[in-house]
CSV table of C-alpha atoms and ligand atoms in Angstrom, one decimal:
chain,number,residue,atom,x,y,z
A,283,UNK,CA,-18.9,-11.3,-4.2
A,284,UNK,CA,-22.4,-12.7,-4.5
A,285,UNK,CA,-24.1,-15.4,-6.1
A,286,UNK,CA,-24.4,-14.8,-9.5
A,287,UNK,CA,-23.4,-16.4,-12.8
A,288,UNK,CA,-20.7,-13.7,-13.6
A,289,UNK,CA,-18.9,-14.9,-10.7
A,290,UNK,CA,-17.0,-17.4,-13.1
A,291,UNK,CA,-15.1,-14.3,-14.3
A,292,UNK,CA,-13.9,-13.4,-10.6
A,293,UNK,CA,-10.5,-15.2,-10.6
A,294,UNK,CA,-9.7,-13.1,-13.5
A,295,UNK,CA,-10.7,-10.3,-11.9
A,296,UNK,CA,-8.6,-10.8,-8.7
A,297,UNK,CA,-5.4,-11.3,-11.0
A,298,UNK,CA,-6.1,-7.9,-12.8
A,299,UNK,CA,-6.5,-6.2,-9.4
A,300,UNK,CA,-3.3,-7.7,-8.6
A,301,UNK,CA,-1.6,-6.5,-11.4
A,302,UNK,CA,-2.6,-3.0,-10.6
A,303,UNK,CA,-0.9,-3.6,-7.0
A,304,UNK,CA,-3.8,-4.3,-4.9
A,305,UNK,CA,-3.6,-7.2,-2.3
A,306,UNK,CA,-7.1,-8.8,-2.6
A,307,UNK,CA,-8.9,-11.0,0.0
A,308,UNK,CA,-12.2,-12.3,-1.1
A,309,UNK,CA,-15.5,-12.8,0.7
A,310,UNK,CA,-18.1,-15.2,-0.6
A,311,UNK,CA,-21.5,-14.5,0.2
A,312,UNK,CA,-24.0,-17.3,0.6
A,313,UNK,CA,-24.1,-19.7,-2.4
A,314,UNK,CA,-21.3,-17.8,-4.3
A,315,UNK,CA,-19.1,-20.9,-4.0
A,316,UNK,CA,-21.9,-22.4,-6.4
A,317,UNK,CA,-20.5,-20.4,-9.3
A,318,UNK,CA,-16.8,-20.1,-8.7
A,319,UNK,CA,-14.4,-22.7,-6.7
A,320,UNK,CA,-13.1,-20.9,-3.7
A,321,UNK,CA,-9.5,-22.7,-4.3
A,322,UNK,CA,-9.2,-21.0,-7.4
A,323,UNK,CA,-10.1,-17.6,-5.7
A,324,UNK,CA,-7.4,-18.9,-2.8
A,325,UNK,CA,-4.8,-19.7,-5.5
A,326,UNK,CA,-5.1,-16.2,-7.4
A,327,UNK,CA,-5.4,-14.0,-4.5
A,328,UNK,CA,-2.8,-15.6,-2.2
A,329,UNK,CA,-5.1,-15.6,0.7
A,330,UNK,CA,-7.6,-18.2,2.3
A,331,UNK,CA,-11.1,-17.2,1.1
A,332,UNK,CA,-13.8,-16.1,3.6
A,333,UNK,CA,-17.2,-18.1,3.5
A,334,UNK,CA,-20.2,-16.1,4.3
A,335,UNK,CA,-20.9,-17.5,7.6
A,336,UNK,CA,-19.7,-15.5,10.9
A,337,UNK,CA,-18.7,-18.3,13.0
A,338,UNK,CA,-16.5,-18.5,16.2
A,339,UNK,CA,-13.6,-20.2,14.2
A,340,UNK,CA,-13.7,-17.7,11.5
A,341,UNK,CA,-13.8,-14.3,13.8
A,342,UNK,CA,-10.8,-16.0,15.6
A,343,UNK,CA,-8.8,-15.4,12.3
A,344,UNK,CA,-9.2,-12.1,10.6
A,345,UNK,CA,-12.6,-11.1,11.7
A,346,UNK,CA,-15.4,-8.9,10.4
A,347,UNK,CA,-14.0,-5.6,12.0
A,348,UNK,CA,-10.4,-6.8,11.2
A,349,UNK,CA,-11.4,-7.2,7.7
A,350,UNK,CA,-13.4,-3.8,7.5
A,351,UNK,CA,-10.4,-2.0,8.8
A,352,UNK,CA,-8.1,-4.0,6.4
A,353,UNK,CA,-9.7,-3.0,3.2
A,354,UNK,CA,-8.7,0.3,1.2
A,355,UNK,CA,-11.8,-0.2,-0.8
A,356,UNK,CA,-14.5,-2.9,-0.9
A,357,UNK,CA,-15.7,-4.4,-4.3
A,358,UNK,CA,-18.7,-6.5,-4.7
A,359,UNK,CA,-18.4,-8.2,-8.2
A,360,UNK,CA,-20.9,-9.8,-9.3
A,361,UNK,CA,-23.5,-7.8,-6.9
A,362,UNK,CA,-27.0,-9.3,-7.6
A,363,UNK,CA,-30.4,-7.6,-7.2
A,364,UNK,CA,-30.8,-9.1,-3.7
A,365,UNK,CA,-27.2,-8.2,-2.6
A,366,UNK,CA,-28.0,-4.5,-3.6
A,367,UNK,CA,-31.3,-4.6,-1.9
A,368,UNK,CA,-29.6,-6.2,1.4
A,369,UNK,CA,-27.1,-3.1,1.0
A,370,UNK,CA,-29.8,-0.6,0.9
A,371,UNK,CA,-31.3,-2.0,4.1
A,372,UNK,CA,-27.7,-2.1,5.9
A,373,UNK,CA,-28.4,-5.9,6.6
A,374,UNK,CA,-25.5,-7.2,8.7
A,375,UNK,CA,-26.5,-11.0,8.2
A,376,UNK,CA,-23.6,-12.7,6.9
A,377,UNK,CA,-19.7,-11.7,6.7
A,378,UNK,CA,-19.9,-10.0,3.6
A,379,UNK,CA,-22.8,-7.1,4.4
A,380,UNK,CA,-21.5,-6.9,7.9
A,381,UNK,CA,-18.2,-5.8,6.5
A,382,UNK,CA,-20.1,-3.4,4.3
A,383,UNK,CA,-21.8,-1.9,7.4
A,384,UNK,CA,-18.5,-1.7,9.4
A,385,UNK,CA,-16.3,-0.4,6.9
A,386,UNK,CA,-14.8,3.3,6.4
A,387,UNK,CA,-13.6,2.3,3.1
A,388,UNK,CA,-15.3,3.3,-0.2
A,389,UNK,CA,-17.7,0.9,-1.4
A,390,UNK,CA,-18.1,-0.2,-5.5
A,391,UNK,CA,-20.7,-2.6,-6.6
A,392,UNK,CA,-20.6,-4.1,-10.2
A,393,UNK,CA,-24.1,-5.3,-10.9
A,394,UNK,CA,-24.9,-8.3,-12.8
A,395,UNK,CA,-28.3,-9.4,-13.5
A,396,UNK,CA,-31.2,-10.3,-15.9
A,397,UNK,CA,-32.0,-7.1,-18.1
A,398,UNK,CA,-35.6,-7.0,-16.8
A,399,UNK,CA,-34.3,-7.1,-13.1
A,400,UNK,CA,-31.9,-4.6,-13.5
A,401,UNK,CA,-34.9,-2.2,-15.1
A,402,UNK,CA,-37.2,-3.3,-12.1
A,403,UNK,CA,-38.4,-0.2,-10.2
A,404,UNK,CA,-37.2,-1.6,-7.0
A,405,UNK,CA,-33.7,-2.2,-8.3
A,406,UNK,CA,-33.6,1.4,-9.8
A,407,UNK,CA,-34.5,2.7,-6.3
A,408,UNK,CA,-31.9,0.6,-4.6
A,409,UNK,CA,-29.2,2.0,-7.2
A,410,UNK,CA,-30.4,5.7,-6.5
A,411,UNK,CA,-30.2,5.0,-2.9
A,412,UNK,CA,-26.7,3.4,-2.9
A,413,UNK,CA,-25.5,6.0,-5.1
A,414,UNK,CA,-26.9,8.8,-2.9
A,415,UNK,CA,-24.8,7.1,0.2
A,416,UNK,CA,-21.5,7.3,-2.0
A,417,UNK,CA,-21.4,3.8,-3.2
A,418,UNK,CA,-19.7,3.7,-6.7
A,419,UNK,CA,-22.0,1.7,-9.2
A,420,UNK,CA,-19.5,0.3,-11.7
A,421,UNK,CA,-21.6,-0.4,-15.2
A,422,UNK,CA,-23.4,-2.8,-15.8
A,423,UNK,CA,-22.7,-3.3,-19.5
A,424,UNK,CA,-25.2,-4.2,-22.1
A,425,UNK,CA,-25.6,-7.0,-24.5
A,426,UNK,CA,-26.4,-10.7,-24.8
A,427,UNK,CA,-27.0,-12.3,-21.3
A,428,UNK,CA,-26.5,-15.7,-19.9
A,429,UNK,CA,-30.3,-16.3,-19.9
A,430,UNK,CA,-30.4,-15.7,-23.4
A,431,UNK,CA,-31.9,-12.1,-23.5
A,432,UNK,CA,-30.2,-9.0,-24.7
A,433,UNK,CA,-30.0,-5.8,-22.6
A,434,UNK,CA,-28.4,-4.0,-19.8
A,435,UNK,CA,-27.3,-5.9,-16.7
A,436,UNK,CA,-24.1,-7.8,-17.8
A,437,UNK,CA,-21.2,-7.2,-15.4
A,438,UNK,CA,-18.5,-5.5,-16.9
A,439,UNK,CA,-15.0,-7.2,-18.1
A,440,UNK,CA,-12.8,-7.8,-15.3
A,441,UNK,CA,-9.9,-5.3,-16.8
A,442,UNK,CA,-12.4,-2.6,-16.8
A,443,UNK,CA,-13.8,-3.3,-13.3
A,444,UNK,CA,-10.2,-3.2,-12.0
A,445,UNK,CA,-9.2,-0.1,-13.8
A,446,UNK,CA,-12.3,1.5,-12.5
A,447,UNK,CA,-11.5,0.5,-8.8
A,448,UNK,CA,-7.9,1.8,-9.2
A,449,UNK,CA,-9.2,5.3,-10.4
A,450,UNK,CA,-11.0,5.4,-7.0
A,451,UNK,CA,-7.7,6.3,-5.6
A,452,UNK,CA,-6.2,8.7,-8.3
A,453,UNK,CA,-6.0,12.3,-8.0
A,454,UNK,CA,-3.8,14.9,-9.8
A,455,UNK,CA,-2.5,16.6,-7.0
A,456,UNK,CA,1.1,15.7,-7.8
A,457,UNK,CA,0.4,15.9,-11.6
A,458,UNK,CA,3.8,16.8,-13.3
A,459,UNK,CA,5.7,16.5,-9.9
A,460,UNK,CA,8.7,14.2,-9.8
A,461,UNK,CA,9.0,12.4,-6.3
A,462,UNK,CA,11.9,10.2,-5.5
A,463,UNK,CA,11.5,7.6,-2.5
A,464,UNK,CA,14.1,5.6,-0.8
A,465,UNK,CA,13.0,2.2,0.8
A,466,UNK,CA,14.1,-1.0,2.3
A,467,UNK,CA,17.3,-1.9,4.0
A,468,UNK,CA,20.7,-1.7,3.0
A,469,UNK,CA,23.4,-4.7,2.8
A,470,UNK,CA,26.8,-4.1,3.9
A,471,UNK,CA,28.9,-6.6,2.5
A,472,UNK,CA,31.6,-8.5,5.0
A,473,UNK,CA,32.5,-11.1,2.2
A,474,UNK,CA,30.6,-12.5,-1.0
A,475,UNK,CA,28.1,-14.5,1.3
A,476,UNK,CA,27.7,-12.3,4.4
A,477,UNK,CA,26.7,-8.9,5.2
A,478,UNK,CA,25.0,-6.6,7.7
A,479,UNK,CA,21.4,-5.5,7.4
A,480,UNK,CA,18.4,-4.8,9.2
A,481,UNK,CA,14.5,-5.7,9.5
A,482,UNK,CA,13.3,-3.2,7.0
A,483,UNK,CA,10.7,-4.8,4.7
A,484,UNK,CA,10.4,-1.8,2.3
A,485,UNK,CA,6.9,-1.7,2.7
A,486,UNK,CA,6.3,1.6,4.0
A,487,UNK,CA,8.3,3.0,1.1
A,488,UNK,CA,6.5,1.1,-1.5
A,489,UNK,CA,3.1,1.9,-0.2
A,490,UNK,CA,4.5,5.9,-0.4
A,491,UNK,CA,5.6,5.0,-4.1
A,492,UNK,CA,2.2,3.4,-4.8
A,493,UNK,CA,0.1,6.4,-3.1
A,494,UNK,CA,2.5,9.1,-4.9
A,495,UNK,CA,1.7,7.3,-8.3
A,496,UNK,CA,-2.1,7.6,-7.5
A,497,UNK,CA,-1.6,11.2,-6.9
A,498,UNK,CA,-0.3,11.6,-10.5
A,499,UNK,CA,3.2,12.1,-9.8
A,500,UNK,CA,6.3,10.7,-11.5
A,501,UNK,CA,7.8,8.4,-9.0
A,502,UNK,CA,11.6,7.0,-8.7
A,503,UNK,CA,11.8,4.3,-6.4
A,504,UNK,CA,15.6,3.8,-5.2
A,505,UNK,CA,15.1,0.3,-3.2
A,506,UNK,CA,17.3,-1.8,-1.0
A,507,UNK,CA,17.1,-5.4,-1.2
A,508,UNK,CA,13.5,-6.4,-0.4
A,509,UNK,CA,11.0,-9.3,-1.2
A,510,UNK,CA,7.9,-7.4,-2.0
A,511,UNK,CA,6.5,-6.7,-5.4
A,512,UNK,CA,7.6,-3.6,-6.8
A,513,UNK,CA,4.8,-1.0,-7.5
A,514,UNK,CA,3.8,-0.6,-11.5
A,515,UNK,CA,4.5,2.6,-12.9
A,516,UNK,CA,7.3,3.7,-11.0
A,517,UNK,CA,11.1,3.9,-12.3
A,518,UNK,CA,12.9,1.5,-9.9
A,519,UNK,CA,16.6,1.7,-9.4
A,520,UNK,CA,17.7,-1.5,-7.3
A,521,UNK,CA,20.6,-0.9,-4.8
A,522,UNK,CA,22.4,-3.0,-2.2
A,523,UNK,CA,24.7,-0.8,-0.2
A,524,UNK,CA,24.5,2.5,1.5
A,525,UNK,CA,27.0,3.8,-1.1
A,526,UNK,CA,24.8,2.5,-4.2
A,527,UNK,CA,21.9,4.1,-2.8
A,528,UNK,CA,23.7,7.3,-2.2
A,529,UNK,CA,25.0,7.4,-5.9
A,530,UNK,CA,21.7,6.3,-7.1
A,531,UNK,CA,20.0,9.1,-5.4
A,532,UNK,CA,22.3,11.8,-6.2
A,533,UNK,CA,22.4,10.9,-10.0
A,534,UNK,CA,19.1,12.3,-10.7
A,535,UNK,CA,18.4,14.2,-7.4
A,536,UNK,CA,18.5,17.8,-9.0
A,537,UNK,CA,15.5,16.7,-11.2
A,538,UNK,CA,13.2,15.9,-8.2
A,539,UNK,CA,10.4,18.2,-6.8
A,540,UNK,CA,9.9,15.9,-3.7
A,541,UNK,CA,12.5,13.6,-1.6
A,542,UNK,CA,11.2,11.2,0.7
A,543,UNK,CA,13.9,9.0,2.4
A,544,UNK,CA,12.3,5.8,4.0
A,545,UNK,CA,15.3,3.5,3.6
A,546,UNK,CA,16.8,2.2,6.8
A,547,UNK,CA,20.2,3.0,5.7
A,548,UNK,CA,23.1,1.2,7.5
A,549,UNK,CA,24.9,3.9,9.9
A,550,UNK,CA,28.1,2.0,9.2
A,551,UNK,CA,29.8,-0.5,6.9
A,552,UNK,CA,32.7,-2.8,7.1
A,553,UNK,CA,35.8,-0.9,6.4
A,554,UNK,CA,36.9,-3.7,4.1
A,555,UNK,CA,34.8,-6.4,2.4
A,556,UNK,CA,36.9,-9.6,1.8
A,557,UNK,CA,36.9,-11.0,-1.6
A,558,UNK,CA,36.7,-14.7,-0.7
A,559,UNK,CA,34.3,-16.3,2.0
A,560,UNK,CA,36.1,-15.6,5.4
A,561,UNK,CA,37.0,-18.8,7.0
A,562,UNK,CA,36.8,-19.4,10.7
A,563,UNK,CA,40.0,-20.1,11.6
A,564,UNK,CA,40.5,-17.4,14.2
A,565,UNK,CA,38.5,-17.7,17.8
A,566,UNK,CA,37.7,-13.9,17.8
A,567,UNK,CA,37.1,-11.4,14.8
A,568,UNK,CA,37.2,-7.9,14.8
A,569,UNK,CA,35.3,-5.7,12.1
A,570,UNK,CA,36.5,-2.3,11.7
A,571,UNK,CA,33.3,-0.1,10.6
A,572,UNK,CA,33.1,3.2,8.9
A,573,UNK,CA,30.5,5.6,8.9
A,574,UNK,CA,28.1,5.6,5.6
A,575,UNK,CA,27.2,8.9,3.9
A,576,UNK,CA,23.8,10.5,5.2
A,577,UNK,CA,21.9,10.3,2.1
A,578,UNK,CA,19.1,12.6,3.4
A,579,UNK,CA,21.4,15.2,4.8
A,580,UNK,CA,23.2,15.3,1.5
A,581,UNK,CA,20.2,16.0,-0.5
A,582,UNK,CA,18.8,18.4,2.0
A,583,UNK,CA,22.0,20.1,2.4
A,584,UNK,CA,22.2,21.0,-1.5
A,585,UNK,CA,22.2,24.3,-2.7
A,586,UNK,CA,18.7,23.9,-4.3
A,587,UNK,CA,17.0,20.8,-2.3
A,588,UNK,CA,13.6,19.5,-3.2
A,589,UNK,CA,11.4,19.4,-0.6
A,590,UNK,CA,12.7,16.8,2.0
A,591,UNK,CA,10.8,14.6,4.2
A,592,UNK,CA,12.6,11.9,6.6
A,593,UNK,CA,11.7,9.2,8.6
A,594,UNK,CA,12.5,8.7,12.2
A,595,UNK,CA,12.3,4.9,13.6
A,596,UNK,CA,12.9,5.2,17.2
A,597,UNK,CA,12.3,2.9,20.3
A,598,UNK,CA,12.4,5.7,22.9
A,599,UNK,CA,11.8,9.5,23.0
A,600,UNK,CA,10.2,9.5,19.4
A,601,UNK,CA,9.1,12.9,19.3
A,602,UNK,CA,12.3,14.6,20.8
A,603,UNK,CA,14.9,12.7,18.7
A,604,UNK,CA,12.6,13.1,15.4
A,605,UNK,CA,12.6,17.1,16.3
A,606,UNK,CA,16.1,16.9,16.7
A,607,UNK,CA,16.8,15.2,13.1
A,608,UNK,CA,14.4,17.7,11.5
A,609,UNK,CA,16.7,20.7,12.4
A,610,UNK,CA,20.0,18.8,12.3
A,611,UNK,CA,19.3,17.4,8.9
A,612,UNK,CA,17.3,20.6,7.6
A,613,UNK,CA,14.4,18.8,6.7
A,614,UNK,CA,10.9,20.1,5.6
A,615,UNK,CA,9.1,17.3,7.3
A,616,UNK,CA,9.9,14.2,9.5
A,617,UNK,CA,7.6,11.2,10.0
A,618,UNK,CA,8.4,9.8,13.7
A,619,UNK,CA,7.3,6.0,14.4
A,620,UNK,CA,7.7,3.8,17.5
A,621,UNK,CA,9.5,0.6,16.1
A,622,UNK,CA,9.9,-1.0,19.8
A,623,UNK,CA,6.2,-2.8,19.9
A,624,UNK,CA,5.2,-5.8,17.8
A,625,UNK,CA,2.3,-4.2,16.0
A,626,UNK,CA,3.8,-1.3,14.4
A,627,UNK,CA,7.0,-0.4,12.7
A,628,UNK,CA,9.3,-2.9,10.8
A,629,UNK,CA,7.8,-5.9,8.8
A,630,UNK,CA,4.1,-5.3,10.0
A,631,UNK,CA,1.3,-4.2,7.7
A,632,UNK,CA,0.3,-1.5,10.4
A,633,UNK,CA,1.7,1.6,11.4
A,634,UNK,CA,1.4,4.9,13.4
A,635,UNK,CA,3.0,8.0,12.8
A,636,UNK,CA,3.6,11.5,14.2
A,637,UNK,CA,4.2,14.0,11.3
A,638,UNK,CA,6.3,17.0,12.2
A,639,UNK,CA,7.4,20.2,10.8
A,640,UNK,CA,8.6,23.2,12.1
A,641,UNK,CA,5.2,24.6,12.8
A,642,UNK,CA,3.1,21.6,13.3
A,643,UNK,CA,2.5,18.1,14.5
A,644,UNK,CA,0.1,15.9,13.3
A,645,UNK,CA,-0.6,12.4,14.8
A,646,UNK,CA,-1.8,10.0,12.3
A,647,UNK,CA,-3.1,6.6,14.4
A,648,UNK,CA,-2.3,3.2,13.8
A,649,UNK,CA,-3.8,2.2,10.2
A,650,UNK,CA,-2.5,-0.1,7.4
A,651,UNK,CA,0.5,1.2,6.0
A,652,UNK,CA,-1.3,1.6,2.7
A,653,UNK,CA,-4.0,3.8,4.0
A,654,UNK,CA,-1.3,5.7,6.1
A,655,UNK,CA,0.7,6.2,3.3
A,656,UNK,CA,-2.1,7.9,1.0
A,657,UNK,CA,-2.7,10.3,4.3
A,658,UNK,CA,1.0,11.0,4.3
A,659,UNK,CA,1.3,12.0,0.5
A,660,UNK,CA,-1.8,14.2,1.0
A,661,UNK,CA,-0.2,15.9,4.0
A,662,UNK,CA,3.3,16.3,2.1
A,663,UNK,CA,1.5,17.6,-0.8
A,664,UNK,CA,-0.4,20.2,1.2
A,665,UNK,CA,3.0,21.2,3.0
A,666,UNK,CA,5.0,21.2,-0.4
A,667,UNK,CA,2.6,23.4,-2.0
A,668,UNK,CA,2.3,25.9,1.0
A,669,UNK,CA,6.0,26.5,1.1
B,929,C5P,O1,19.6,9.4,11.5
B,929,C5P,P1,18.8,8.5,11.1
B,929,C5P,O2,19.2,7.1,10.6
B,929,C5P,O3,17.9,8.0,12.3
B,929,C5P,O4,17.8,9.3,10.0
B,929,C5P,C1,16.7,8.6,9.6
B,929,C5P,C2,16.4,9.3,8.3
B,929,C5P,O5,17.8,9.3,7.6
B,929,C5P,C3,15.6,8.3,7.4
B,929,C5P,O6,14.9,9.1,6.6
B,929,C5P,C4,16.7,7.6,6.4
B,929,C5P,O7,16.3,7.1,5.3
B,929,C5P,C5,17.6,8.7,6.3
B,929,C5P,N1,18.9,8.4,6.3
B,929,C5P,C6,19.7,8.3,5.1
B,929,C5P,N2,21.1,8.1,5.2
B,929,C5P,C7,21.7,7.5,6.0
B,929,C5P,C8,21.1,7.5,7.4
B,929,C5P,C9,19.6,7.5,7.4
B,929,C5P,O8,19.1,8.9,4.1
B,929,C5P,N3,23.1,7.2,6.0
């Protein structure tokens, strides 16, 4: 945000963006902290607020390039006349302007200034330049201004800005289509307090659900136990074990057009789960396990299956194993990812994927799971429509 009086509305804007499912990191331009307390923004965003200066200290945290890559969209609200002039120049003289120059993400600005400043010929030229470069201009509103004048130049209301930023990601590619996604781990109980589970966070599946919603689909998210917030506008079915997940999927699979199995389903479950907490009386203990049903293979093996996409998380021979699963489980597409390293895979914000169909192999390089999810949904949609 830049240093304008409308900055006092930004904590509300951050909340509204959060309500739409966005993660928000705030960068203040020089003097913006004169208009709003950084601590308020930290509290509502859940992230440390970045100040304008590019110091050695700030660059050792999330530096300007990391921030530029992290963002799916950059919004400057309020955007002062001065900030827009600097954007036009391509200035990289403080953190916010540098991120704008360095990012590939769409940029939106919500102008906020005195009506005479807005109507100034230089401001008009700057807006036209920004528009011609694909910058989204949100507003401004007209009405009574902080300076007492009346006219165009007021920043749009936070709810309106949030909704317009959300719309940047919207498409109608999957309008009228039903997409079911499994996500997260499963929990196979040993007794009422213990169980067998895995490191899946649910992030990738949830990001795909959000991307499918943005593409206009009606989404059913069948989730194992996770600690991340659920996407709005999806039908959520919470499950615990693989058997629960299996029956939740089967209960409405015939209505689905596309099925994406992202869940890390336990291959085996204890043959018995004790009713009471197991006591440590014996020196040794043997747990007998039985195979769980393969949810994805069961769906793909139906008489009239939806378009089926699987995930193959492997530590080695990633492509070969994934191709094997594509054939064995009769899938339309499989997303293979390497889970051995520390930077991609389980519980990390980034992922890299190789997308395999019978005819093609597409490499999707390391990026944030949210960005990757959009590309995946676009590729899945293309393949689904081409069948
Ligand atoms: O065979 P493997 O477990 O590696 O296959 C992974 C793919 O199969 C993932 O898409 C996963 O969601 C799905 N799967 C499933 N039910 C199982 C095991 C895996 O749906 N029991």
